[in-house]
C-alpha cells in the first residue's frame, strides 16, 4: 500500500521530528551540532521556511516551522538531511543511512497549540535530564525566546509575538510559560498527532484541513479501522 502523504498547507505551522536510525545518535559531538545548525540556516533561506523553535537531542531533532508554499518543508528536510549525512559520514569515516526513515510532521494551528508545541520542544532537554533550566541548554532556540541571547535561525511566530508589546515582555511571558508544566493531555496529544501526522489544533483547524485535503485530519484510537468513511 502506498504511503499516505503528509498534511502540508502554506502558512500553517508544522511540528517536525527526525530521528537517528535505530535510535542511534545523529550527533557525536558539538562540531556535528554546529555543522547541522549551519546547514539548517542555509536550507531555511533556500526554501523560505520560517523556523520558530528547535532542539537538537543526541538521537533526534525537533523543529517548529512554517512554510510559505506546499512542498517547502519536504524540500527543507531533503536538502538538510542529504547535506548533513554526507558531511557526517565523511567526518566520522562511515557509510550508509543516518536517519530512521522519513521525518514525521503534523500541522499545528491556533496560538495556544503553537505555544504549547514550542514549550514541548524547548522542554525536551529537561525531560531528558540534560538541563534543569531549558534556556541554558545550548542546542535549542529557547534562550532566544527567553531573551537570553540572539539566534539568527529563528523567526518569531505571531503566537509568540502576541505574548507582549515589547521583546522584554514577550521573553518574560515565555519564561513564565516554561515554568508551568504542560498538561498531560497536551503532552499525549502532541505525541499522538505527530506519530499519526495529523492536524493538532481547534476543531475549526481540522475542519479547514479536511475541506482542503478531503482527508481525515484527527487522530485515530488504537485498533480503529483506517478507512476515512468509518470515522465520519
Tab-separated table of C-alpha atoms in Angstrom:
chain	number	residue	atom	x	y	z
A	1	UNK	CA	0.000	0.000	0.000
A	2	UNK	CA	1.329	3.460	-0.925
A	3	UNK	CA	2.266	5.688	1.972
A	4	UNK	CA	-0.232	8.475	2.645
A	5	UNK	CA	1.207	11.909	2.026
A	6	UNK	CA	1.757	14.253	4.942
A	7	UNK	CA	-0.574	17.160	5.585
A	8	UNK	CA	1.119	20.188	4.076
A	9	UNK	CA	-0.508	23.603	3.722
A	10	UNK	CA	1.126	27.012	3.313
A	11	UNK	CA	1.299	29.436	6.245
A	12	UNK	CA	0.352	26.821	8.849
A	13	UNK	CA	2.987	25.738	11.354
A	14	UNK	CA	4.338	22.193	11.283
A	15	UNK	CA	5.955	20.232	14.096
A	16	UNK	CA	8.721	18.133	12.544
A	17	UNK	CA	10.795	15.386	14.138
A	18	UNK	CA	13.609	13.348	12.606
A	19	UNK	CA	15.286	10.504	14.473
A	20	UNK	CA	18.548	8.680	14.104
A	21	UNK	CA	18.384	5.208	12.569
A	22	UNK	CA	17.579	2.580	15.225
A	23	UNK	CA	17.503	5.488	17.717
A	24	UNK	CA	21.291	5.778	17.433
A	25	UNK	CA	22.982	9.178	17.846
A	26	UNK	CA	22.884	11.585	14.928
A	27	UNK	CA	25.285	13.976	16.700
A	28	UNK	CA	28.532	12.672	18.161
A	29	UNK	CA	29.968	15.991	19.325
A	30	UNK	CA	29.447	19.751	19.283
A	31	UNK	CA	31.139	20.050	15.902
A	32	UNK	CA	28.353	17.910	14.439
A	33	UNK	CA	25.740	20.108	16.104
A	34	UNK	CA	27.300	23.326	14.827
A	35	UNK	CA	27.501	21.879	11.323
A	36	UNK	CA	23.830	20.848	11.451
A	37	UNK	CA	22.752	24.339	12.531
A	38	UNK	CA	24.811	25.946	9.775
A	39	UNK	CA	23.215	23.679	7.185
A	40	UNK	CA	19.796	24.271	8.734
A	41	UNK	CA	20.202	28.019	8.302
A	42	UNK	CA	21.254	27.621	4.669
A	43	UNK	CA	18.320	25.292	3.994
A	44	UNK	CA	15.804	27.629	5.646
A	45	UNK	CA	16.970	30.507	3.454
A	46	UNK	CA	16.924	28.375	0.310
A	47	UNK	CA	13.374	27.101	0.900
A	48	UNK	CA	11.880	30.248	2.505
A	49	UNK	CA	10.709	28.288	5.522
A	50	UNK	CA	10.436	30.111	8.872
A	51	UNK	CA	11.793	28.386	11.978
A	52	UNK	CA	10.093	29.207	15.304
A	53	UNK	CA	11.616	26.662	17.697
A	54	UNK	CA	14.128	23.822	17.560
A	55	UNK	CA	16.105	21.439	19.733
A	56	UNK	CA	18.954	19.082	18.906
A	57	UNK	CA	18.948	15.994	21.109
A	58	UNK	CA	21.521	13.211	20.879
A	59	UNK	CA	19.470	10.993	18.584
A	60	UNK	CA	16.715	13.204	17.209
A	61	UNK	CA	15.731	16.729	16.216
A	62	UNK	CA	12.534	18.722	16.735
A	63	UNK	CA	11.636	21.724	14.559
A	64	UNK	CA	8.626	24.053	14.566
A	65	UNK	CA	8.419	25.632	11.121
A	66	UNK	CA	6.036	27.467	8.827
A	67	UNK	CA	6.314	27.096	5.030
A	68	UNK	CA	5.196	29.717	2.537
A	69	UNK	CA	4.155	27.104	-0.005
A	70	UNK	CA	3.273	23.434	-0.286
A	71	UNK	CA	6.325	21.206	-0.506
A	72	UNK	CA	8.717	23.675	1.109
A	73	UNK	CA	9.168	21.651	4.323
A	74	UNK	CA	9.873	18.488	2.337
A	75	UNK	CA	12.495	20.361	0.311
A	76	UNK	CA	13.978	21.756	3.517
A	77	UNK	CA	14.317	18.348	5.135
A	78	UNK	CA	15.625	16.723	1.954
A	79	UNK	CA	18.291	19.369	1.412
A	80	UNK	CA	19.299	19.498	5.070
A	81	UNK	CA	19.292	15.745	5.555
A	82	UNK	CA	21.253	14.953	2.428
A	83	UNK	CA	23.954	17.539	3.106
A	84	UNK	CA	24.293	16.720	6.795
A	85	UNK	CA	24.516	12.959	6.264
A	86	UNK	CA	27.211	13.384	3.611
A	87	UNK	CA	29.313	15.557	5.887
A	88	UNK	CA	28.657	13.403	8.969
A	89	UNK	CA	29.696	10.241	7.133
A	90	UNK	CA	32.829	11.857	5.730
A	91	UNK	CA	33.859	13.264	9.081
A	92	UNK	CA	33.290	10.032	11.001
A	93	UNK	CA	34.527	7.666	8.271
A	94	UNK	CA	31.261	5.811	7.893
A	95	UNK	CA	28.771	4.964	5.158
A	96	UNK	CA	25.077	4.295	4.929
A	97	UNK	CA	21.940	5.844	6.310
A	98	UNK	CA	21.802	8.054	9.380
A	99	UNK	CA	18.101	8.819	9.685
A	100	UNK	CA	15.285	6.477	10.662
A	101	UNK	CA	13.186	6.554	7.511
A	102	UNK	CA	11.078	9.595	6.673
A	103	UNK	CA	10.725	12.508	9.025
A	104	UNK	CA	7.371	12.893	10.775
A	105	UNK	CA	5.342	16.084	10.852
A	106	UNK	CA	1.944	17.383	11.888
A	107	UNK	CA	0.151	20.657	11.348
A	108	UNK	CA	-0.215	22.928	14.384
A	109	UNK	CA	-2.795	25.715	14.399
A	110	UNK	CA	-4.013	28.236	16.970
A	111	UNK	CA	-1.960	30.332	19.378
A	112	UNK	CA	-2.336	28.026	22.394
A	113	UNK	CA	-1.348	24.990	20.363
A	114	UNK	CA	1.657	26.681	18.749
A	115	UNK	CA	2.932	27.948	22.096
A	116	UNK	CA	2.462	24.555	23.741
A	117	UNK	CA	4.283	22.878	20.872
A	118	UNK	CA	7.137	25.366	21.265
A	119	UNK	CA	7.211	24.664	25.008
A	120	UNK	CA	7.230	20.934	24.346
A	121	UNK	CA	10.246	21.326	22.069
A	122	UNK	CA	12.148	23.605	24.445
A	123	UNK	CA	11.456	21.370	27.438
A	124	UNK	CA	12.867	18.251	25.768
A	125	UNK	CA	16.287	18.646	27.445
A	126	UNK	CA	14.602	18.991	30.840
A	127	UNK	CA	12.531	15.842	30.338
A	128	UNK	CA	15.712	14.037	29.221
A	129	UNK	CA	17.565	15.376	32.295
A	130	UNK	CA	20.154	17.126	30.171
A	131	UNK	CA	19.404	20.504	31.736
A	132	UNK	CA	17.446	21.776	34.713
A	133	UNK	CA	16.793	25.143	33.063
A	134	UNK	CA	15.579	24.952	29.439
A	135	UNK	CA	17.088	28.248	28.298
A	136	UNK	CA	20.531	27.095	29.461
A	137	UNK	CA	20.577	24.194	27.003
A	138	UNK	CA	22.984	25.250	24.275
A	139	UNK	CA	21.404	23.423	21.336
A	140	UNK	CA	17.915	24.886	21.140
A	141	UNK	CA	16.277	28.201	20.350
A	142	UNK	CA	14.902	28.527	23.867
A	143	UNK	CA	17.454	31.101	25.039
A	144	UNK	CA	16.408	33.410	22.195
A	145	UNK	CA	12.713	33.152	23.062
A	146	UNK	CA	13.578	33.782	26.720
A	147	UNK	CA	15.581	36.897	25.878
A	148	UNK	CA	18.932	35.431	26.918
A	149	UNK	CA	20.747	35.567	23.574
A	150	UNK	CA	20.103	36.202	19.917
A	151	UNK	CA	19.609	33.386	17.430
A	152	UNK	CA	19.680	34.185	13.700
A	153	UNK	CA	17.909	30.925	12.886
A	154	UNK	CA	14.617	31.935	14.470
A	155	UNK	CA	11.624	33.862	13.149
A	156	UNK	CA	9.034	34.843	15.739
A	157	UNK	CA	5.639	33.201	15.282
A	158	UNK	CA	2.621	35.525	15.717
A	159	UNK	CA	1.555	33.439	18.729
A	160	UNK	CA	4.812	34.346	20.468
A	161	UNK	CA	4.608	37.999	19.375
A	162	UNK	CA	1.170	38.141	20.967
A	163	UNK	CA	2.641	37.415	24.392
A	164	UNK	CA	3.609	41.061	24.927
A	165	UNK	CA	4.004	44.528	23.498
A	166	UNK	CA	7.809	44.505	23.704
A	167	UNK	CA	10.555	41.922	23.336
A	168	UNK	CA	11.205	42.074	27.069
A	169	UNK	CA	7.539	41.434	27.839
A	170	UNK	CA	7.379	38.506	25.439
A	171	UNK	CA	10.518	36.902	26.828
A	172	UNK	CA	9.264	37.225	30.401
A	173	UNK	CA	5.895	35.754	29.453
A	174	UNK	CA	7.533	32.835	27.657
A	175	UNK	CA	9.818	32.132	30.611
A	176	UNK	CA	6.721	32.007	32.802
A	177	UNK	CA	5.078	29.538	30.438
A	178	UNK	CA	8.145	27.294	30.591
A	179	UNK	CA	7.919	27.191	34.378
A	180	UNK	CA	4.430	25.717	34.102
A	181	UNK	CA	4.140	22.007	33.442
A	182	UNK	CA	2.454	21.096	30.181
A	183	UNK	CA	-0.860	19.355	30.875
A	184	UNK	CA	-0.637	15.590	30.477
A	185	UNK	CA	-3.367	15.648	27.840
A	186	UNK	CA	-1.368	18.112	25.739
A	187	UNK	CA	1.817	16.061	26.098
A	188	UNK	CA	-0.017	12.991	24.860
A	189	UNK	CA	-1.818	14.882	22.104
A	190	UNK	CA	1.433	16.343	20.764
A	191	UNK	CA	2.935	12.855	20.576
A	192	UNK	CA	-0.176	11.242	19.085
A	193	UNK	CA	-0.756	13.875	16.415
A	194	UNK	CA	2.905	13.782	15.454
A	195	UNK	CA	3.013	9.996	15.322
A	196	UNK	CA	-0.104	9.865	13.127
A	197	UNK	CA	0.923	13.029	11.225
A	198	UNK	CA	-2.401	14.820	11.573
A	199	UNK	CA	-3.549	18.382	12.368
A	200	UNK	CA	-3.346	19.451	16.019
A	201	UNK	CA	-5.465	22.444	16.940
A	202	UNK	CA	-9.015	23.611	17.358
A	203	UNK	CA	-11.907	21.895	15.633
A	204	UNK	CA	-12.101	24.647	13.020
A	205	UNK	CA	-8.481	23.959	12.024
A	206	UNK	CA	-9.195	20.291	11.423
A	207	UNK	CA	-12.399	21.156	9.560
A	208	UNK	CA	-10.476	23.529	7.282
A	209	UNK	CA	-7.715	20.979	6.673
A	210	UNK	CA	-10.237	18.253	5.873
A	211	UNK	CA	-12.103	20.564	3.484
A	212	UNK	CA	-8.903	21.452	1.636
A	213	UNK	CA	-7.410	17.956	1.524
A	214	UNK	CA	-10.506	15.712	1.546
A	215	UNK	CA	-8.776	13.621	4.223
A	216	UNK	CA	-9.483	12.925	7.881
A	217	UNK	CA	-7.234	15.200	9.984
A	218	UNK	CA	-7.878	13.932	13.528
A	219	UNK	CA	-6.139	11.092	15.318
A	220	UNK	CA	-7.469	7.558	15.389
A	221	UNK	CA	-7.718	5.449	18.535
A	222	UNK	CA	-5.610	2.309	18.555
A	223	UNK	CA	-7.048	-0.613	16.551
A	224	UNK	CA	-9.702	1.561	14.920
A	225	UNK	CA	-10.337	0.973	11.199
A	226	UNK	CA	-8.177	3.176	8.976
A	227	UNK	CA	-10.859	3.901	6.374
A	228	UNK	CA	-11.920	7.563	6.461
A	229	UNK	CA	-15.554	6.598	5.888
A	230	UNK	CA	-15.537	4.540	9.085
A	231	UNK	CA	-14.736	7.604	11.190
A	232	UNK	CA	-17.147	10.184	9.835
